[in-house]
Short mmCIF file of C-alpha atoms in Angstrom, two decimals:
data_model
loop_
_atom_site.label_atom_id
_atom_site.label_comp_id
_atom_site.label_asym_id
_atom_site.label_seq_id
_atom_site.Cartn_x
_atom_site.Cartn_y
_atom_site.Cartn_z
CA UNK B 1 39.11 -29.42 -9.10
CA UNK B 2 37.59 -32.55 -7.57
CA UNK B 3 34.08 -33.68 -8.45
CA UNK B 4 32.82 -32.86 -4.92
CA UNK B 5 34.30 -29.38 -5.02
CA UNK B 6 32.81 -28.81 -8.47
CA UNK B 7 29.40 -29.87 -7.20
CA UNK B 8 29.71 -27.56 -4.19
CA UNK B 9 30.75 -24.65 -6.45
CA UNK B 10 27.74 -25.28 -8.70
CA UNK B 11 25.36 -25.27 -5.75
CA UNK B 12 26.80 -22.01 -4.47
CA UNK B 13 26.33 -20.42 -7.88
CA UNK B 14 22.72 -21.53 -7.96
CA UNK B 15 21.94 -20.10 -4.53
CA UNK B 16 24.00 -16.92 -4.60
CA UNK B 17 21.65 -14.89 -6.82
CA UNK B 18 17.96 -14.01 -6.43
CA UNK B 19 15.62 -16.94 -5.99
CA UNK B 20 14.05 -18.14 -9.23
CA UNK B 21 10.95 -20.26 -9.94
CA UNK B 22 9.54 -21.94 -6.86
CA UNK B 23 6.10 -23.00 -8.04
CA UNK B 24 4.47 -24.27 -11.22
CA UNK B 25 1.06 -23.06 -10.08
CA UNK B 26 -0.78 -20.57 -12.33
CA UNK B 27 -0.46 -16.89 -11.44
CA UNK B 28 -2.85 -15.89 -8.69
CA UNK B 29 -3.13 -19.35 -7.17
CA UNK B 30 -3.51 -19.21 -3.41
CA UNK B 31 -0.72 -21.40 -2.05
CA UNK B 32 -1.17 -21.01 1.70
CA UNK B 33 -3.33 -19.22 4.25
CA UNK B 34 -3.05 -19.05 8.02
CA UNK B 35 -4.21 -16.68 10.78
CA UNK B 36 -2.17 -13.54 11.36
CA UNK B 37 -0.28 -13.20 14.63
CA UNK B 38 -2.42 -11.55 17.32
CA UNK B 39 -2.58 -7.77 17.37
CA UNK B 40 0.16 -6.65 19.80
CA UNK B 41 -1.99 -3.67 20.77
CA UNK B 42 -4.65 -4.76 23.24
CA UNK B 43 -5.78 -1.37 24.58
CA UNK B 44 -6.12 2.30 23.73
CA UNK B 45 -2.97 2.98 25.75
CA UNK B 46 -1.07 0.37 23.72
CA UNK B 47 -2.02 2.17 20.52
CA UNK B 48 -0.77 5.50 21.88
CA UNK B 49 2.53 3.89 22.94
CA UNK B 50 2.95 2.27 19.54
CA UNK B 51 2.38 5.59 17.80
CA UNK B 52 4.95 7.28 20.05
CA UNK B 53 7.51 4.54 19.39
CA UNK B 54 7.00 4.79 15.64
CA UNK B 55 7.32 8.57 15.71
CA UNK B 56 10.53 8.44 17.75
CA UNK B 57 11.95 5.99 15.22
CA UNK B 58 11.02 8.36 12.38
CA UNK B 59 12.79 11.26 14.09
CA UNK B 60 15.95 9.15 14.40
CA UNK B 61 15.71 7.97 10.79
CA UNK B 62 15.46 11.57 9.59
CA UNK B 63 18.43 12.58 11.74
CA UNK B 64 20.48 9.74 10.23
CA UNK B 65 20.00 11.38 6.81
CA UNK B 66 20.78 14.87 8.20
CA UNK B 67 17.13 15.85 7.86
CA UNK B 68 14.76 17.23 10.48
CA UNK B 69 11.32 15.97 11.41
CA UNK B 70 9.34 18.40 13.60
CA UNK B 71 8.47 16.98 17.04
CA UNK B 72 4.94 15.82 17.81
CA UNK B 73 3.71 15.95 21.39
CA UNK B 74 1.82 13.26 23.28
CA UNK B 75 -1.15 15.63 23.41
CA UNK B 76 -1.15 15.84 19.61
CA UNK B 77 -1.05 12.05 19.39
CA UNK B 78 -4.04 11.45 21.62
CA UNK B 79 -5.96 14.24 19.87
CA UNK B 80 -5.23 12.55 16.54
CA UNK B 81 -6.84 9.25 17.52
CA UNK B 82 -10.48 8.48 17.08
CA UNK B 83 -12.32 8.50 20.37
CA UNK B 84 -11.49 5.70 22.80
CA UNK B 85 -14.68 3.75 22.06
CA UNK B 86 -13.93 3.60 18.33
CA UNK B 87 -10.32 2.55 18.93
CA UNK B 88 -11.46 -0.22 21.27
CA UNK B 89 -14.10 -1.34 18.75
CA UNK B 90 -11.35 -1.69 16.14
CA UNK B 91 -9.13 -3.60 18.56
CA UNK B 92 -11.98 -6.03 19.32
CA UNK B 93 -12.15 -6.79 15.58
CA UNK B 94 -15.44 -8.67 15.93
CA UNK B 95 -16.66 -10.37 12.78
CA UNK B 96 -13.42 -10.02 10.84
CA UNK B 97 -10.15 -11.88 10.44
CA UNK B 98 -6.63 -11.28 9.19
CA UNK B 99 -4.75 -14.01 7.32
CA UNK B 100 -1.15 -14.39 6.18
CA UNK B 101 -1.16 -15.79 2.66
CA UNK B 102 1.18 -16.79 -0.13
CA UNK B 103 0.31 -16.96 -3.82
CA UNK B 104 1.89 -17.69 -7.19
CA UNK B 105 3.24 -14.88 -9.34
CA UNK B 106 5.63 -15.41 -12.23
CA UNK B 107 6.70 -18.81 -10.90
CA UNK B 108 7.52 -17.33 -7.48
CA UNK B 109 5.89 -17.77 -4.11
CA UNK B 110 4.85 -14.27 -3.01
CA UNK B 111 3.77 -13.38 0.51
CA UNK B 112 0.71 -11.28 1.22
CA UNK B 113 -2.10 -10.53 3.61
CA UNK B 114 -5.87 -10.92 3.44
CA UNK B 115 -8.39 -9.10 5.65
CA UNK B 116 -11.99 -10.27 5.39
CA UNK B 117 -15.27 -10.92 7.17
CA UNK B 118 -15.37 -14.25 9.00
CA UNK B 119 -18.71 -15.04 7.38
CA UNK B 120 -18.55 -14.76 3.59
CA UNK B 121 -21.24 -17.16 2.36
CA UNK B 122 -23.46 -15.57 -0.26
CA UNK B 123 -21.49 -12.31 -0.31
CA UNK B 124 -19.96 -10.43 -3.25
CA UNK B 125 -17.76 -7.72 -1.75
CA UNK B 126 -15.68 -4.97 -3.39
CA UNK B 127 -11.91 -5.33 -3.24
CA UNK B 128 -9.33 -2.93 -1.89
CA UNK B 129 -5.75 -3.71 -2.91
CA UNK B 130 -3.34 -2.14 -0.42
CA UNK B 131 0.15 -1.39 -1.74
CA UNK B 132 2.98 -1.15 0.79
CA UNK B 133 5.91 1.24 0.71
CA UNK B 134 9.56 0.57 1.47
CA UNK B 135 11.62 -2.02 -0.35
CA UNK B 136 12.83 -5.56 0.25
CA UNK B 137 12.37 -6.28 3.98
CA UNK B 138 12.08 -2.60 4.95
CA UNK B 139 8.59 -1.17 5.42
CA UNK B 140 6.51 -4.31 4.86
CA UNK B 141 2.75 -4.36 5.07
CA UNK B 142 1.86 -5.02 8.71
CA UNK B 143 -1.08 -7.27 9.64
CA UNK B 144 -2.59 -4.70 12.01
CA UNK B 145 -1.96 -1.53 10.01
CA UNK B 146 -4.94 0.80 10.49
CA UNK B 147 -6.21 -1.72 13.05
CA UNK B 148 -6.30 -4.41 10.39
CA UNK B 149 -8.11 -2.05 7.99
CA UNK B 150 -11.07 -2.29 10.35
CA UNK B 151 -12.95 0.77 9.05
CA UNK B 152 -12.54 -0.45 5.46
CA UNK B 153 -13.84 -3.93 6.34
CA UNK B 154 -16.73 -2.43 8.28
CA UNK B 155 -17.65 -0.45 5.15
CA UNK B 156 -18.04 -3.76 3.29
CA UNK B 157 -14.70 -4.33 1.56
CA UNK B 158 -12.24 -7.20 1.41
CA UNK B 159 -8.59 -6.07 1.57
CA UNK B 160 -5.63 -7.81 -0.09
CA UNK B 161 -1.96 -6.83 0.07
CA UNK B 162 1.27 -8.13 -1.44
CA UNK B 163 4.73 -7.95 0.11
CA UNK B 164 6.14 -7.97 -3.46
CA UNK B 165 8.94 -10.25 -4.60
CA UNK B 166 11.95 -9.91 -2.34
CA UNK B 167 9.75 -8.82 0.55
CA UNK B 168 9.42 -10.74 3.84
CA UNK B 169 8.28 -14.29 3.10
CA UNK B 170 8.52 -13.83 -0.68
CA UNK B 171 10.80 -15.43 -3.24
CA UNK B 172 12.73 -13.43 -5.82
CA UNK B 173 14.32 -9.99 -5.74
CA UNK B 174 12.63 -6.61 -5.32
CA UNK B 175 12.62 -4.68 -8.60
CA UNK B 176 11.26 -1.42 -7.15
CA UNK B 177 8.51 -0.89 -9.69
CA UNK B 178 9.86 -3.29 -12.30
CA UNK B 179 7.57 -5.51 -14.34
CA UNK B 180 7.63 -8.35 -11.82
CA UNK B 181 6.58 -6.13 -8.91
CA UNK B 182 3.62 -4.81 -10.88
CA UNK B 183 2.69 -8.37 -11.85
CA UNK B 184 2.68 -9.30 -8.15
CA UNK B 185 -0.10 -6.72 -7.77
CA UNK B 186 -1.97 -7.78 -10.91
CA UNK B 187 -1.98 -11.40 -9.79
CA UNK B 188 -3.98 -10.51 -6.68
CA UNK B 189 -7.01 -10.14 -8.97
CA UNK B 190 -7.30 -13.80 -10.07
CA UNK B 191 -6.57 -14.76 -6.46
CA UNK B 192 -9.50 -12.62 -5.32
CA UNK B 193 -11.75 -14.01 -8.05
CA UNK B 194 -11.06 -17.55 -6.87
CA UNK B 195 -12.08 -16.72 -3.30
CA UNK B 196 -15.70 -16.68 -4.41
CA UNK B 197 -16.90 -13.78 -2.26
CA UNK B 198 -15.08 -10.89 -3.96
CA UNK B 199 -16.49 -8.80 -6.81
CA UNK B 200 -13.32 -7.88 -8.72
CA UNK B 201 -15.31 -5.66 -11.08
CA UNK B 202 -15.24 -3.31 -8.09
CA UNK B 203 -11.52 -3.08 -7.39
CA UNK B 204 -9.99 -0.08 -5.63
CA UNK B 205 -6.37 0.65 -4.75
CA UNK B 206 -4.74 2.30 -1.73
CA UNK B 207 -1.03 3.02 -2.19
CA UNK B 208 1.40 4.49 0.34
CA UNK B 209 4.82 5.95 -0.53
CA UNK B 210 6.45 3.46 -2.96
CA UNK B 211 3.01 1.82 -3.14
CA UNK B 212 1.68 5.14 -4.39
CA UNK B 213 4.33 5.15 -7.11
CA UNK B 214 3.23 1.69 -8.23
CA UNK B 215 -0.45 2.64 -8.07
CA UNK B 216 0.28 5.51 -10.46
CA UNK B 217 2.16 3.15 -12.78
CA UNK B 218 -0.66 0.60 -12.75
CA UNK B 219 -3.27 3.29 -13.40
CA UNK B 220 -1.28 4.58 -16.37
CA UNK B 221 -1.10 1.05 -17.78
CA UNK B 222 -4.84 0.47 -17.51
CA UNK B 223 -5.05 -1.78 -14.45
CA UNK B 224 -8.80 -2.26 -13.87
CA UNK B 225 -9.50 -0.15 -10.78
CA UNK B 226 -12.46 2.11 -10.16
CA UNK B 227 -10.58 4.66 -8.05
CA UNK B 228 -7.41 4.95 -6.00
CA UNK B 229 -6.23 6.65 -2.81
CA UNK B 230 -2.61 7.77 -2.48
CA UNK B 231 -0.94 8.40 0.89
CA UNK B 232 2.35 10.30 0.57
CA UNK B 233 2.86 8.77 -2.84
CA UNK B 234 6.30 8.98 -4.42
CA UNK B 235 5.67 11.01 -7.56
CA UNK B 236 9.34 11.13 -8.54
CA UNK B 237 12.37 8.96 -7.85
CA UNK B 238 14.67 11.95 -8.35
CA UNK B 239 14.71 13.43 -4.83
CA UNK B 240 17.44 16.04 -4.38
CA UNK B 241 16.88 16.05 -0.61
CA UNK B 242 17.85 12.36 -0.32
CA UNK B 243 20.75 11.88 -2.75
CA UNK B 244 21.67 8.41 -1.48
CA UNK B 245 18.20 7.01 -2.09
CA UNK B 246 17.99 6.96 -5.89
CA UNK B 247 21.20 4.97 -6.52
CA UNK B 248 20.01 2.30 -4.07
CA UNK B 249 16.62 2.14 -5.78
CA UNK B 250 18.22 2.09 -9.24
CA UNK B 251 20.26 -1.01 -8.34
CA UNK B 252 16.96 -2.86 -7.80
CA UNK B 253 15.35 -1.80 -11.08
CA UNK B 254 15.58 -4.55 -13.68
CA UNK B 255 15.12 -2.03 -16.53
CA UNK B 256 17.64 0.54 -15.30
CA UNK B 257 20.77 -0.79 -17.01
CA UNK B 258 19.19 -0.76 -20.47
CA UNK B 259 18.00 2.87 -20.26
CA UNK B 260 18.52 4.67 -16.92
CA UNK B 261 16.56 7.83 -17.74
CA UNK B 262 13.60 5.91 -19.15
CA UNK B 263 13.52 3.69 -16.04
CA UNK B 264 13.44 6.73 -13.74
CA UNK B 265 10.81 8.48 -15.88
CA UNK B 266 8.63 5.37 -15.82
CA UNK B 267 8.50 5.62 -12.01
CA UNK B 268 7.95 9.40 -11.87
CA UNK B 269 4.25 10.20 -12.21
CA UNK B 270 4.86 13.95 -11.98
CA UNK B 271 6.02 13.65 -15.62
CA UNK B 272 2.92 11.89 -16.96
CA UNK B 273 0.10 12.34 -14.42
CA UNK B 274 -2.01 13.83 -17.23
CA UNK B 275 -2.16 10.30 -18.67
CA UNK B 276 -3.91 8.92 -15.57
CA UNK B 277 -7.66 8.51 -16.07
CA UNK B 278 -8.46 6.81 -12.74
CA UNK B 279 -10.32 8.95 -10.15
CA UNK B 280 -7.77 9.71 -7.42
CA UNK B 281 -7.74 11.08 -3.89
CA UNK B 282 -4.37 12.31 -2.68
CA UNK B 283 -3.14 12.80 0.90
CA UNK B 284 0.14 14.32 2.03
CA UNK B 285 1.59 15.84 5.19
CA UNK B 286 3.69 19.00 5.16
CA UNK B 287 6.16 17.49 7.69
CA UNK B 288 6.88 14.46 5.48
CA UNK B 289 10.66 14.21 5.11
CA UNK B 290 10.61 10.96 3.14
CA UNK B 291 8.55 12.17 0.16
CA UNK B 292 8.18 15.92 -0.52
CA UNK B 293 4.67 17.32 -0.51
CA UNK B 294 5.49 18.84 -3.91
CA UNK B 295 5.02 15.35 -5.41
CA UNK B 296 1.32 15.37 -4.50
CA UNK B 297 0.88 18.92 -5.80
CA UNK B 298 2.55 18.10 -9.11
CA UNK B 299 0.50 14.93 -9.61
CA UNK B 300 -2.66 16.89 -8.82
CA UNK B 301 -1.76 19.42 -11.52
CA UNK B 302 -1.42 16.61 -14.04
CA UNK B 303 -4.75 15.09 -13.04
CA UNK B 304 -6.39 18.48 -13.32
CA UNK B 305 -4.90 18.98 -16.79
CA UNK B 306 -6.31 15.60 -17.87
CA UNK B 307 -9.75 16.34 -16.46
CA UNK B 308 -9.47 13.29 -14.22
CA UNK B 309 -11.67 13.48 -11.09
CA UNK B 310 -9.45 14.01 -8.06
CA UNK B 311 -9.33 15.38 -4.53
CA UNK B 312 -6.25 16.68 -2.73
CA UNK B 313 -5.81 16.89 1.05
CA UNK B 314 -2.67 18.46 2.49
CA UNK B 315 -2.39 18.00 6.26
CA UNK B 316 -0.40 20.75 7.96
CA UNK B 317 2.38 19.37 10.17
CA UNK B 318 1.58 15.72 9.47
CA UNK B 319 4.08 12.94 8.80
CA UNK B 320 4.84 10.46 6.04
CA UNK B 321 2.50 7.95 7.72
CA UNK B 322 -0.27 10.53 8.22
CA UNK B 323 0.03 9.92 11.96
CA UNK B 324 -2.14 12.87 12.99
CA UNK B 325 -4.89 12.42 10.41
CA UNK B 326 -5.13 8.69 9.63
CA UNK B 327 -8.77 8.38 10.80
CA UNK B 328 -9.79 11.38 8.68
CA UNK B 329 -7.85 9.99 5.72
CA UNK B 330 -9.73 6.68 5.91
CA UNK B 331 -13.11 8.41 6.21
CA UNK B 332 -12.38 10.61 3.20
CA UNK B 333 -11.08 7.63 1.22
CA UNK B 334 -14.27 5.67 1.80
CA UNK B 335 -16.45 8.64 0.87
CA UNK B 336 -14.46 9.14 -2.34
CA UNK B 337 -14.61 5.45 -3.26
CA UNK B 338 -18.37 5.34 -2.69
CA UNK B 339 -18.83 7.67 -5.64
CA UNK B 340 -17.48 4.89 -7.88
CA UNK B 341 -18.74 1.78 -6.08
CA UNK B 342 -21.76 -0.09 -7.44
CA UNK B 343 -24.22 -2.46 -5.82
CA UNK B 344 -23.63 -5.56 -7.93
CA UNK B 345 -21.10 -4.76 -10.65
CA UNK B 346 -23.79 -4.00 -13.27
CA UNK B 347 -23.35 -0.24 -13.20
CA UNK B 348 -26.01 0.41 -10.56
CA UNK B 349 -24.76 2.52 -7.67
CA UNK B 350 -24.59 1.15 -4.16
CA UNK B 351 -26.97 2.54 -1.52
CA UNK B 352 -23.98 4.29 0.06
CA UNK B 353 -23.08 5.95 -3.24
CA UNK B 354 -26.70 7.01 -3.83
CA UNK B 355 -26.73 8.60 -0.37
CA UNK B 356 -23.43 10.37 -1.09
CA UNK B 357 -24.92 11.82 -4.27
CA UNK B 358 -27.97 13.04 -2.38
CA UNK B 359 -25.87 14.58 0.41
CA UNK B 360 -22.33 15.24 -0.86
CA UNK B 361 -21.09 16.25 2.59
#
């Protein structure tokens, strides 16, 4: 083999596998930040059309797996939205901004998103870490999800999200709940601390689907969060209704080869939910074909057994994305979090939490 061919072969070997270290920066270092692309929805009607498009895609995805998703009418969609004025207020997004970021985690450059007030001087705001579902490039966190988390920002939070390693814009390979993926979440905390306007002693987590699975795992391992909200969280990776899913997920797990059953158990909170001590609010729709509603019920039983504060909301006929009840879900999440939010990180309750105690409605 000639020297040139040997060099070419070596380069191909180096680039064929998952990307390795791309930065020497300490974990949690903010590497880049730029404005998010504009919200493609400019009107109430745009939002309705987007919801319809997403629902139609879900129906087709279910059909591709020989599953059925009940139809949802246009009338149900418009009834599910907040009133027009509130939708348009969220679309205006006055006083807030969305930013596409990258940060260091385990020597990799990881993509993420940051939603924040434009004016931050002198502020110390609680942090919500939003955990996406999906895997690799499928199901990434979208900049304008929940109208850019508008209601959460308006309630006084900063929101951070990671696309995980292997996700869009990130180095590395997705491990689907492996150590590196959890570290990508953990390393958002030093990033937030360095921003200067975030009080990381008041960290909350919102996890959807696979993000719910990882929120459970982090809670079990003692990640410092005050409370968490779980939307359609995957409580088990052994889903008999979707037999092709688990082998695909297992191929991503870096710990699967060493002990397959232990790797699956580690990602299945229904087996150890009684070890979770973090206050939790759970949401699930009965028409969810991606994650069975039984997962939420089983996790709730474990939380109840442990004596962990929790709330469970099952929405009849709703989808994996909580299409019909997203505004209610956000309102209930904020009310639940306020019970555990403090004014300045010293144990004193915030005015909102004091009001919630006085009037628990």
